PDB file of C-alpha atoms in Angstrom:
ATOM      1  CA  MET V 179      12.977  -2.400 -39.437  1.00  0.00           C
ATOM      2  CA  THR V 180      15.397  -0.738 -37.053  1.00  0.00           C
ATOM      3  CA  PRO V 181      15.134  -1.337 -33.273  1.00  0.00           C
ATOM      4  CA  LEU V 182      14.017   2.293 -32.850  1.00  0.00           C
ATOM      5  CA  VAL V 183      11.092   1.840 -35.231  1.00  0.00           C
ATOM      6  CA  ILE V 184      10.160  -1.495 -33.617  1.00  0.00           C
ATOM      7  CA  GLY V 185      10.241   0.143 -30.169  1.00  0.00           C
ATOM      8  CA  ALA V 186       8.047   3.042 -31.314  1.00  0.00           C
ATOM      9  CA  LEU V 187       5.543   0.694 -32.944  1.00  0.00           C
ATOM     10  CA  GLY V 188       5.584  -1.444 -29.805  1.00  0.00           C
ATOM     11  CA  LEU V 189       4.637   1.525 -27.623  1.00  0.00           C
ATOM     12  CA  ILE V 190       1.823   2.487 -29.984  1.00  0.00           C
ATOM     13  CA  ALA V 191       0.564  -1.096 -30.043  1.00  0.00           C
ATOM     14  CA  LEU V 192       0.774  -1.322 -26.247  1.00  0.00           C
ATOM     15  CA  PHE V 193      -1.344   1.798 -25.741  1.00  0.00           C
ATOM     16  CA  ALA V 194      -3.814   0.604 -28.379  1.00  0.00           C
ATOM     17  CA  LEU V 195      -4.226  -2.764 -26.654  1.00  0.00           C
ATOM     18  CA  ILE V 196      -4.686  -1.108 -23.258  1.00  0.00           C
ATOM     19  CA  LEU V 197      -7.312   1.251 -24.708  1.00  0.00           C
ATOM     20  CA  ALA V 198      -9.002  -1.832 -26.169  1.00  0.00           C
ATOM     21  CA  GLN V 199      -9.280  -3.072 -22.551  1.00  0.00           C
ATOM     22  CA  VAL V 200      -6.781  -5.902 -22.959  1.00  0.00           C
ATOM     23  CA  PRO V 201      -5.276  -6.620 -19.486  1.00  0.00           C
ATOM     24  CA  ILE V 202      -1.958  -4.791 -19.088  1.00  0.00           C
ATOM     25  CA  GLY V 203       0.058  -7.946 -18.430  1.00  0.00           C
ATOM     26  CA  PHE V 204      -1.210  -9.685 -21.568  1.00  0.00           C
ATOM     27  CA  ALA V 205      -0.787  -6.513 -23.647  1.00  0.00           C
ATOM     28  CA  MET V 206       2.858  -6.268 -22.552  1.00  0.00           C
ATOM     29  CA  MET V 207       3.357  -9.972 -23.318  1.00  0.00           C
ATOM     30  CA  ILE V 208       1.944  -9.661 -26.842  1.00  0.00           C
ATOM     31  CA  VAL V 209       4.025  -6.586 -27.646  1.00  0.00           C
ATOM     32  CA  GLY V 210       7.183  -8.057 -26.118  1.00  0.00           C
ATOM     33  CA  VAL V 211       6.958 -11.368 -27.989  1.00  0.00           C
ATOM     34  CA  ALA V 212       6.132  -9.614 -31.260  1.00  0.00           C
ATOM     35  CA  GLY V 213       9.049  -7.204 -30.763  1.00  0.00           C
ATOM     36  CA  VAL V 214      11.547 -10.029 -30.219  1.00  0.00           C
ATOM     37  CA  ALA V 215      10.149 -11.871 -33.248  1.00  0.00           C
ATOM     38  CA  LEU V 216      10.541  -8.801 -35.467  1.00  0.00           C
ATOM     39  CA  GLN V 217      14.135  -8.257 -34.343  1.00  0.00           C
ATOM     40  CA  SER V 218      15.195 -11.897 -34.746  1.00  0.00           C
ATOM     41  CA  SER V 219      12.653 -14.660 -35.440  1.00  0.00           C
ATOM     42  CA  TRP V 220       9.736 -16.462 -33.858  1.00  0.00           C
ATOM     43  CA  THR V 221      11.901 -19.236 -32.401  1.00  0.00           C
ATOM     44  CA  PRO V 222      13.684 -17.093 -29.751  1.00  0.00           C
ATOM     45  CA  ALA V 223      10.462 -15.163 -29.143  1.00  0.00           C
ATOM     46  CA  LEU V 224       8.497 -18.325 -28.338  1.00  0.00           C
ATOM     47  CA  THR V 225      11.420 -19.679 -26.295  1.00  0.00           C
ATOM     48  CA  LEU V 226      11.353 -16.490 -24.223  1.00  0.00           C
ATOM     49  CA  LEU V 227       7.590 -16.832 -23.799  1.00  0.00           C
ATOM     50  CA  ALA V 228       8.027 -20.399 -22.533  1.00  0.00           C
ATOM     51  CA  ASN V 229      10.939 -19.718 -20.156  1.00  0.00           C
ATOM     52  CA  GLU V 230      10.105 -16.312 -18.681  1.00  0.00           C
ATOM     53  CA  PRO V 231       7.082 -17.378 -16.563  1.00  0.00           C
ATOM     54  CA  ALA V 232       9.138 -20.149 -14.958  1.00  0.00           C
ATOM     55  CA  GLY V 233      11.910 -17.665 -14.189  1.00  0.00           C
ATOM     56  CA  VAL V 234       9.487 -15.226 -12.566  1.00  0.00           C
ATOM     57  CA  LEU V 235       7.731 -17.875 -10.484  1.00  0.00           C
ATOM     58  CA  SER V 236      11.054 -19.291  -9.256  1.00  0.00           C
ATOM     59  CA  ASN V 237      12.148 -15.879  -7.913  1.00  0.00           C
ATOM     60  CA  VAL V 238      12.181 -16.228  -4.119  1.00  0.00           C
ATOM     61  CA  ASP V 239      11.871 -12.472  -3.562  1.00  0.00           C
ATOM     62  CA  LEU V 240       8.442 -12.487  -5.210  1.00  0.00           C
ATOM     63  CA  ALA V 241       7.115 -14.552  -2.302  1.00  0.00           C
ATOM     64  CA  THR V 242       7.014 -11.337  -0.276  1.00  0.00           C
ATOM     65  CA  VAL V 243       4.301  -9.883  -2.526  1.00  0.00           C
ATOM     66  CA  PRO V 244       1.399 -12.231  -1.609  1.00  0.00           C
ATOM     67  CA  LEU V 245       2.537 -12.351   2.025  1.00  0.00           C
ATOM     68  CA  PHE V 246       2.501  -8.568   2.475  1.00  0.00           C
ATOM     69  CA  LEU V 247      -0.819  -8.400   0.617  1.00  0.00           C
ATOM     70  CA  LEU V 248      -2.201 -10.989   3.037  1.00  0.00           C
ATOM     71  CA  MET V 249      -0.922  -8.917   5.948  1.00  0.00           C
ATOM     72  CA  GLY V 250      -2.860  -5.932   4.628  1.00  0.00           C
ATOM     73  CA  THR V 251      -5.979  -8.035   4.094  1.00  0.00           C
ATOM     74  CA  PHE V 252      -5.973  -9.425   7.631  1.00  0.00           C
ATOM     75  CA  ALA V 253      -5.081  -6.012   9.101  1.00  0.00           C
ATOM     76  CA  THR V 254      -8.137  -4.541   7.383  1.00  0.00           C
ATOM     77  CA  ILE V 255     -10.350  -7.376   8.640  1.00  0.00           C
ATOM     78  CA  ALA V 256      -8.991  -6.866  12.174  1.00  0.00           C
ATOM     79  CA  GLY V 257     -10.116  -3.219  12.060  1.00  0.00           C
ATOM     80  CA  PHE V 258      -6.633  -1.752  12.474  1.00  0.00           C
ATOM     81  CA  SER V 259      -7.422   1.220  10.240  1.00  0.00           C
ATOM     82  CA  THR V 260     -10.284   2.345  12.490  1.00  0.00           C
ATOM     83  CA  ASP V 261      -8.220   1.841  15.648  1.00  0.00           C
ATOM     84  CA  ILE V 262      -5.286   3.837  14.278  1.00  0.00           C
ATOM     85  CA  TYR V 263      -7.486   6.678  13.093  1.00  0.00           C
ATOM     86  CA  ASN V 264      -9.432   6.870  16.361  1.00  0.00           C
ATOM     87  CA  ALA V 265      -6.223   6.903  18.409  1.00  0.00           C
ATOM     88  CA  VAL V 266      -4.611   9.724  16.432  1.00  0.00           C
ATOM     89  CA  ALA V 267      -7.906  11.636  16.250  1.00  0.00           C
ATOM     90  CA  ALA V 268      -8.291  11.380  20.035  1.00  0.00           C
ATOM     91  CA  LEU V 269      -4.856  12.961  20.475  1.00  0.00           C
ATOM     92  CA  LEU V 270      -5.060  15.653  17.778  1.00  0.00           C
ATOM     93  CA  GLY V 271      -8.751  16.071  16.953  1.00  0.00           C
ATOM     94  CA  HIS V 272      -9.219  19.153  19.156  1.00  0.00           C
ATOM     95  CA  ARG V 273      -6.707  21.160  17.095  1.00  0.00           C
ATOM     96  CA  ARG V 274      -7.738  23.009  13.965  1.00  0.00           C
ATOM     97  CA  GLY V 275      -7.232  20.497  11.190  1.00  0.00           C
ATOM     98  CA  GLY V 276      -6.763  17.765  13.782  1.00  0.00           C
ATOM     99  CA  LEU V 277      -8.785  15.165  11.887  1.00  0.00           C
ATOM    100  CA  ALA V 278      -6.725  15.888   8.780  1.00  0.00           C
ATOM    101  CA  TYR V 279      -3.546  15.334  10.811  1.00  0.00           C
ATOM    102  CA  ALA V 280      -5.119  12.124  12.101  1.00  0.00           C
ATOM    103  CA  THR V 281      -5.869  11.002   8.550  1.00  0.00           C
ATOM    104  CA  ILE V 282      -2.283  11.542   7.393  1.00  0.00           C
ATOM    105  CA  GLY V 283      -0.906   9.881  10.524  1.00  0.00           C
ATOM    106  CA  GLY V 284      -3.387   7.033  10.234  1.00  0.00           C
ATOM    107  CA  CYS V 285      -2.603   6.464   6.554  1.00  0.00           C
ATOM    108  CA  ALA V 286       1.117   6.403   7.338  1.00  0.00           C
ATOM    109  CA  ALA V 287       0.718   3.952  10.225  1.00  0.00           C
ATOM    110  CA  PHE V 288      -1.747   1.745   8.365  1.00  0.00           C
ATOM    111  CA  GLY V 289       0.550   1.836   5.345  1.00  0.00           C
ATOM    112  CA  VAL V 290       3.124  -0.067   7.377  1.00  0.00           C
ATOM    113  CA  VAL V 291       0.723  -2.990   7.805  1.00  0.00           C
ATOM    114  CA  CYS V 292      -0.989  -2.745   4.410  1.00  0.00           C
ATOM    115  CA  GLY V 293       0.576  -3.763   1.130  1.00  0.00           C
ATOM    116  CA  SER V 294      -1.305  -1.416  -1.190  1.00  0.00           C
ATOM    117  CA  SER V 295      -1.608   2.358  -1.487  1.00  0.00           C
ATOM    118  CA  THR V 296      -4.970   1.939  -3.220  1.00  0.00           C
ATOM    119  CA  ALA V 297      -6.251  -0.170  -0.332  1.00  0.00           C
ATOM    120  CA  THR V 298      -4.964   2.407   2.163  1.00  0.00           C
ATOM    121  CA  ALA V 299      -6.776   5.273   0.421  1.00  0.00           C
ATOM    122  CA  ALA V 300      -9.968   3.236  -0.034  1.00  0.00           C
ATOM    123  CA  THR V 301      -9.957   2.132   3.603  1.00  0.00           C
ATOM    124  CA  PHE V 302      -9.547   5.651   4.965  1.00  0.00           C
ATOM    125  CA  ALA V 303     -12.180   6.945   2.578  1.00  0.00           C
ATOM    126  CA  ARG V 304     -14.581   4.679   4.486  1.00  0.00           C
ATOM    127  CA  VAL V 305     -13.128   5.377   7.937  1.00  0.00           C
ATOM    128  CA  ALA V 306     -12.122   9.051   7.925  1.00  0.00           C
ATOM    129  CA  LEU V 307     -14.276  10.764   5.297  1.00  0.00           C
ATOM    130  CA  PRO V 308     -17.684  10.327   7.000  1.00  0.00           C
ATOM    131  CA  GLU V 309     -16.221  11.490  10.314  1.00  0.00           C
ATOM    132  CA  MET V 310     -14.588  14.580   8.788  1.00  0.00           C
ATOM    133  CA  LEU V 311     -17.727  15.584   6.899  1.00  0.00           C
ATOM    134  CA  LYS V 312     -19.884  15.029   9.986  1.00  0.00           C
ATOM    135  CA  ARG V 313     -17.634  17.365  11.981  1.00  0.00           C
ATOM    136  CA  GLY V 314     -17.960  20.174   9.428  1.00  0.00           C
ATOM    137  CA  TYR V 315     -14.764  19.719   7.442  1.00  0.00           C
ATOM    138  CA  SER V 316     -14.786  20.873   3.829  1.00  0.00           C
ATOM    139  CA  ALA V 317     -15.490  18.030   1.378  1.00  0.00           C
ATOM    140  CA  ALA V 318     -12.666  19.126  -0.932  1.00  0.00           C
ATOM    141  CA  PHE V 319     -10.205  19.397   1.957  1.00  0.00           C
ATOM    142  CA  SER V 320     -11.256  16.017   3.364  1.00  0.00           C
ATOM    143  CA  THR V 321     -11.010  14.082   0.110  1.00  0.00           C
ATOM    144  CA  GLY V 322      -7.731  15.800  -0.790  1.00  0.00           C
ATOM    145  CA  THR V 323      -6.249  14.826   2.568  1.00  0.00           C
ATOM    146  CA  ILE V 324      -7.269  11.181   2.133  1.00  0.00           C
ATOM    147  CA  ALA V 325      -5.897  11.077  -1.422  1.00  0.00           C
ATOM    148  CA  ALA V 326      -2.588  12.554  -0.264  1.00  0.00           C
ATOM    149  CA  GLY V 327      -2.422  10.136   2.663  1.00  0.00           C
ATOM    150  CA  GLY V 328      -3.028   7.164   0.389  1.00  0.00           C
ATOM    151  CA  THR V 329      -0.029   8.016  -1.792  1.00  0.00           C
ATOM    152  CA  LEU V 330       2.291   7.836   1.224  1.00  0.00           C
ATOM    153  CA  LYS V 331       2.096   4.035   1.121  1.00  0.00           C
ATOM    154  CA  SER V 332       4.338   3.926  -1.964  1.00  0.00           C
ATOM    155  CA  LEU V 333       7.193   5.332   0.139  1.00  0.00           C
ATOM    156  CA  ILE V 334       6.508   3.391   3.331  1.00  0.00           C
ATOM    157  CA  PRO V 335       7.964  -0.127   3.635  1.00  0.00           C
ATOM    158  CA  PRO V 336       6.744  -2.730   2.922  1.00  0.00           C
ATOM    159  CA  SER V 337       5.761  -1.146  -0.380  1.00  0.00           C
ATOM    160  CA  ILE V 338       4.778  -3.514  -3.176  1.00  0.00           C
ATOM    161  CA  VAL V 339       6.095  -0.915  -5.641  1.00  0.00           C
ATOM    162  CA  MET V 340       9.520  -1.054  -3.963  1.00  0.00           C
ATOM    163  CA  ILE V 341       9.545  -4.850  -3.998  1.00  0.00           C
ATOM    164  CA  LEU V 342       8.691  -4.982  -7.706  1.00  0.00           C
ATOM    165  CA  TYR V 343      11.328  -2.343  -8.482  1.00  0.00           C
ATOM    166  CA  CYS V 344      13.974  -4.342  -6.613  1.00  0.00           C
ATOM    167  CA  ILE V 345      13.058  -7.518  -8.479  1.00  0.00           C
ATOM    168  CA  VAL V 346      13.209  -5.812 -11.884  1.00  0.00           C
ATOM    169  CA  ALA V 347      16.365  -3.804 -11.071  1.00  0.00           C
ATOM    170  CA  LYS V 348      17.961  -6.786  -9.238  1.00  0.00           C
ATOM    171  CA  THR V 349      18.718  -4.840  -6.069  1.00  0.00           C
ATOM    172  CA  PHE V 350      18.327  -5.862  -2.426  1.00  0.00           C
ATOM    173  CA  ILE V 351      14.833  -5.297  -1.028  1.00  0.00           C
ATOM    174  CA  PHE V 352      16.119  -4.689   2.500  1.00  0.00           C
ATOM    175  CA  ASP V 353      18.473  -1.927   1.305  1.00  0.00           C
ATOM    176  CA  LEU V 354      15.641  -0.096  -0.446  1.00  0.00           C
ATOM    177  CA  PHE V 355      13.369  -0.490   2.582  1.00  0.00           C
ATOM    178  CA  LEU V 356      16.097   1.048   4.736  1.00  0.00           C
ATOM    179  CA  ALA V 357      16.746   3.867   2.272  1.00  0.00           C
ATOM    180  CA  ALA V 358      13.027   4.724   2.101  1.00  0.00           C
ATOM    181  CA  ILE V 359      12.677   5.608   5.786  1.00  0.00           C
ATOM    182  CA  VAL V 360      13.922   9.209   5.533  1.00  0.00           C
ATOM    183  CA  PRO V 361      11.982  10.063   2.319  1.00  0.00           C
ATOM    184  CA  ALA V 362       8.840   8.573   3.881  1.00  0.00           C
ATOM    185  CA  LEU V 363       9.232  10.653   7.043  1.00  0.00           C
ATOM    186  CA  LEU V 364       9.932  13.741   4.934  1.00  0.00           C
ATOM    187  CA  ALA V 365       6.772  13.150   2.877  1.00  0.00           C
ATOM    188  CA  ILE V 366       4.706  12.789   6.057  1.00  0.00           C
ATOM    189  CA  VAL V 367       6.122  16.009   7.523  1.00  0.00           C
ATOM    190  CA  LEU V 368       5.519  17.932   4.286  1.00  0.00           C
ATOM    191  CA  ASN V 369       1.905  16.736   4.171  1.00  0.00           C
ATOM    192  CA  LEU V 370       1.379  17.862   7.764  1.00  0.00           C
ATOM    193  CA  MET V 371       2.945  21.248   6.942  1.00  0.00           C
ATOM    194  CA  ALA V 372       0.625  21.589   3.946  1.00  0.00           C
ATOM    195  CA  ILE V 373      -2.389  20.917   6.181  1.00  0.00           C
ATOM    196  CA  THR V 374      -1.163  23.526   8.673  1.00  0.00           C
ATOM    197  CA  LEU V 375      -0.834  26.101   5.895  1.00  0.00           C
ATOM    198  CA  ILE V 376      -4.273  25.336   4.441  1.00  0.00           C
ATOM    199  CA  VAL V 377      -6.120  25.569   7.765  1.00  0.00           C
ATOM    200  CA  ARG V 378      -4.387  28.879   8.509  1.00  0.00           C
ATOM    201  CA  LEU V 379      -5.368  30.348   5.151  1.00  0.00           C
ATOM    202  CA  ARG V 380      -8.853  28.779   5.131  1.00  0.00           C
ATOM    203  CA  PRO V 381      -9.943  28.177   8.734  1.00  0.00           C
ATOM    204  CA  GLU V 382     -13.516  27.451   7.625  1.00  0.00           C
ATOM    205  CA  ALA V 383     -12.287  24.238   5.949  1.00  0.00           C
ATOM    206  CA  ALA V 384     -11.416  22.670   9.307  1.00  0.00           C
ATOM    207  CA  PRO V 385     -13.344  23.824  12.400  1.00  0.00           C
ATOM    208  CA  VAL V 386     -11.942  23.444  15.910  1.00  0.00           C
ATOM    209  CA  LEU V 387     -13.482  20.490  17.756  1.00  0.00           C
ATOM    210  CA  GLN V 388     -13.993  19.732  21.413  1.00  0.00           C
ATOM    211  CA  ARG V 389     -11.095  18.160  23.296  1.00  0.00           C
ATOM    212  CA  VAL V 390     -11.494  14.429  23.993  1.00  0.00           C
ATOM    213  CA  PRO V 391     -11.257  13.472  27.711  1.00  0.00           C
ATOM    214  CA  TRP V 392      -8.059  11.709  28.778  1.00  0.00           C
ATOM    215  CA  ARG V 393      -9.989   8.550  29.612  1.00  0.00           C
ATOM    216  CA  GLU V 394     -11.228   8.216  26.039  1.00  0.00           C
ATOM    217  CA  ARG V 395      -7.756   8.974  24.698  1.00  0.00           C
ATOM    218  CA  LYS V 396      -6.310   6.191  26.812  1.00  0.00           C
ATOM    219  CA  GLN V 397      -8.971   3.750  25.611  1.00  0.00           C
ATOM    220  CA  ALA V 398      -8.271   4.653  21.983  1.00  0.00           C
ATOM    221  CA  LEU V 399      -4.526   4.145  22.458  1.00  0.00           C
ATOM    222  CA  VAL V 400      -5.063   0.771  24.131  1.00  0.00           C
ATOM    223  CA  LYS V 401      -7.219  -0.401  21.217  1.00  0.00           C
ATOM    224  CA  ALA V 402      -4.472   0.642  18.778  1.00  0.00           C
ATOM    225  CA  ALA V 403      -1.764  -1.217  20.745  1.00  0.00           C
ATOM    226  CA  PRO V 404      -1.919  -4.398  18.579  1.00  0.00           C
ATOM    227  CA  VAL V 405      -0.935  -2.325  15.548  1.00  0.00           C
ATOM    228  CA  LEU V 406       2.145  -1.038  17.367  1.00  0.00           C
ATOM    229  CA  ILE V 407       2.995  -4.590  18.457  1.00  0.00           C
ATOM    230  CA  LEU V 408       2.734  -5.797  14.860  1.00  0.00           C
ATOM    231  CA  ILE V 409       4.880  -2.956  13.520  1.00  0.00           C
ATOM    232  CA  ALA V 410       7.507  -3.248  16.260  1.00  0.00           C
ATOM    233  CA  GLY V 411       7.675  -7.034  16.118  1.00  0.00           C
ATOM    234  CA  VAL V 412       7.914  -7.403  12.369  1.00  0.00           C
ATOM    235  CA  PHE V 413       9.937  -4.401  11.309  1.00  0.00           C
ATOM    236  CA  GLY V 414      12.003  -4.229  14.451  1.00  0.00           C
ATOM    237  CA  GLY V 415      13.081  -7.783  13.656  1.00  0.00           C
ATOM    238  CA  LEU V 416      13.664  -6.901  10.009  1.00  0.00           C
ATOM    239  CA  TYR V 417      15.798  -3.802  10.579  1.00  0.00           C
ATOM    240  CA  SER V 418      17.741  -5.411  13.443  1.00  0.00           C
ATOM    241  CA  GLY V 419      18.709  -8.328  11.221  1.00  0.00           C
ATOM    242  CA  VAL V 420      16.706 -10.994  13.066  1.00  0.00           C
ATOM    243  CA  PHE V 421      14.446 -11.597  10.028  1.00  0.00           C
ATOM    244  CA  THR V 422      15.073 -11.641   6.330  1.00  0.00           C
ATOM    245  CA  VAL V 423      12.512  -9.804   4.189  1.00  0.00           C
ATOM    246  CA  ASN V 424      10.743 -13.073   3.346  1.00  0.00           C
ATOM    247  CA  GLU V 425      10.654 -14.110   6.999  1.00  0.00           C
ATOM    248  CA  ALA V 426       9.362 -10.680   8.039  1.00  0.00           C
ATOM    249  CA  ALA V 427       6.585 -10.938   5.453  1.00  0.00           C
ATOM    250  CA  SER V 428       5.628 -14.391   6.743  1.00  0.00           C
ATOM    251  CA  VAL V 429       5.602 -13.262  10.381  1.00  0.00           C
ATOM    252  CA  ALA V 430       3.564 -10.177   9.457  1.00  0.00           C
ATOM    253  CA  ALA V 431       0.934 -12.249   7.647  1.00  0.00           C
ATOM    254  CA  VAL V 432       0.645 -14.748  10.517  1.00  0.00           C
ATOM    255  CA  LEU V 433       0.474 -12.074  13.246  1.00  0.00           C
ATOM    256  CA  SER V 434      -2.169 -10.029  11.440  1.00  0.00           C
ATOM    257  CA  PHE V 435      -4.180 -13.248  10.893  1.00  0.00           C
ATOM    258  CA  LEU V 436      -3.954 -14.083  14.609  1.00  0.00           C
ATOM    259  CA  PHE V 437      -5.014 -10.556  15.630  1.00  0.00           C
ATOM    260  CA  ALA V 438      -8.042 -10.754  13.320  1.00  0.00           C
ATOM    261  CA  LEU V 439      -8.887 -14.197  14.716  1.00  0.00           C
ATOM    262  CA  VAL V 440      -8.514 -13.206  18.385  1.00  0.00           C
ATOM    263  CA  ARG V 441     -10.631 -10.084  17.875  1.00  0.00           C
ATOM    264  CA  GLY V 442     -13.455 -12.196  16.487  1.00  0.00           C
ATOM    265  CA  ARG V 443     -13.474 -10.275  13.199  1.00  0.00           C
ATOM    266  CA  LEU V 444     -12.468 -13.237  11.039  1.00  0.00           C
ATOM    267  CA  THR V 445     -15.318 -15.158   9.434  1.00  0.00           C
ATOM    268  CA  TRP V 446     -15.295 -17.734   6.666  1.00  0.00           C
ATOM    269  CA  ARG V 447     -16.842 -15.212   4.316  1.00  0.00           C
ATOM    270  CA  ASN V 448     -14.304 -12.403   4.763  1.00  0.00           C
ATOM    271  CA  LEU V 449     -11.452 -14.940   4.961  1.00  0.00           C
ATOM    272  CA  VAL V 450     -12.356 -16.396   1.561  1.00  0.00           C
ATOM    273  CA  GLU V 451     -12.941 -12.921   0.122  1.00  0.00           C
ATOM    274  CA  GLY V 452      -9.604 -11.662   1.473  1.00  0.00           C
ATOM    275  CA  LEU V 453      -7.708 -14.661   0.110  1.00  0.00           C
ATOM    276  CA  ARG V 454      -9.423 -14.244  -3.251  1.00  0.00           C
ATOM    277  CA  GLU V 455      -8.504 -10.547  -3.473  1.00  0.00           C
ATOM    278  CA  SER V 456      -4.894 -11.211  -2.452  1.00  0.00           C
ATOM    279  CA  ALA V 457      -4.580 -14.049  -4.971  1.00  0.00           C
ATOM    280  CA  SER V 458      -6.112 -11.897  -7.712  1.00  0.00           C
ATOM    281  CA  ALA V 459      -3.740  -8.988  -7.025  1.00  0.00           C
ATOM    282  CA  THR V 460      -0.742 -11.326  -6.864  1.00  0.00           C
ATOM    283  CA  ALA V 461      -1.668 -13.014 -10.150  1.00  0.00           C
ATOM    284  CA  MET V 462      -2.058  -9.622 -11.830  1.00  0.00           C
ATOM    285  CA  LEU V 463       1.399  -8.505 -10.672  1.00  0.00           C
ATOM    286  CA  TYR V 464       2.993 -11.805 -11.689  1.00  0.00           C
ATOM    287  CA  VAL V 465       1.526 -11.559 -15.194  1.00  0.00           C
ATOM    288  CA  ILE V 466       2.873  -8.010 -15.572  1.00  0.00           C
ATOM    289  CA  LEU V 467       6.337  -9.127 -14.458  1.00  0.00           C
TER     290      LEU V 467
END
């Protein structure tokens, strides 16, 4: 068989295995080994199967993946998502569509301290959605805003997607993090512009709310201060050259752990659960790679 035919059959087999609910990483492994065997023989295919896991696990850059996932886990336990949302909502909530602006801003800020776009969207679905619906916001508008905000994480460093791309493409993680700043800001601005347009065309989707007193705004900002400290300390050090990407990931994980511990939010139960989820996500990504 020609390589083109083998590639086409491999894609068909891959989709069939995925539809059969075989885990994606194992499906890719089966198809890859079979493809190499068909093009040459089973000896190089089995040699590749034996050597590739060791090569992946010895990649130093991959150490950033579990560390940034741990940062997101501890940031969630510490309640950073709620603090960020409340702070932005206190500043912008009185404007038409203010809670939607707060959701986008909160997703963007929380995305900096969370390693997963799925986790960002799921977290704000719990934090922002009940508040928006309670204040009379349209359900479709509210859920659409949260979904859009969750996707921002893929563009905001430290993005696990960016890290995996850099490892596969053999490019520098720091360079991609630096290059992503402008596209991320542009995506945030475009989302805010879309909200502005929607609330102008459909004002009933986002009613105007009462202005929050300055005292409450100040309290909300003070509660969100640890998030700003974490972002400034970790990524200020990264972009100024004080930290490498691996060091920044380590510092981020430790700081978010300490914040969760100091706030009294860290218990044995959620610590074990958070470590289990981070380990599970890391193992899944490693198998795929």
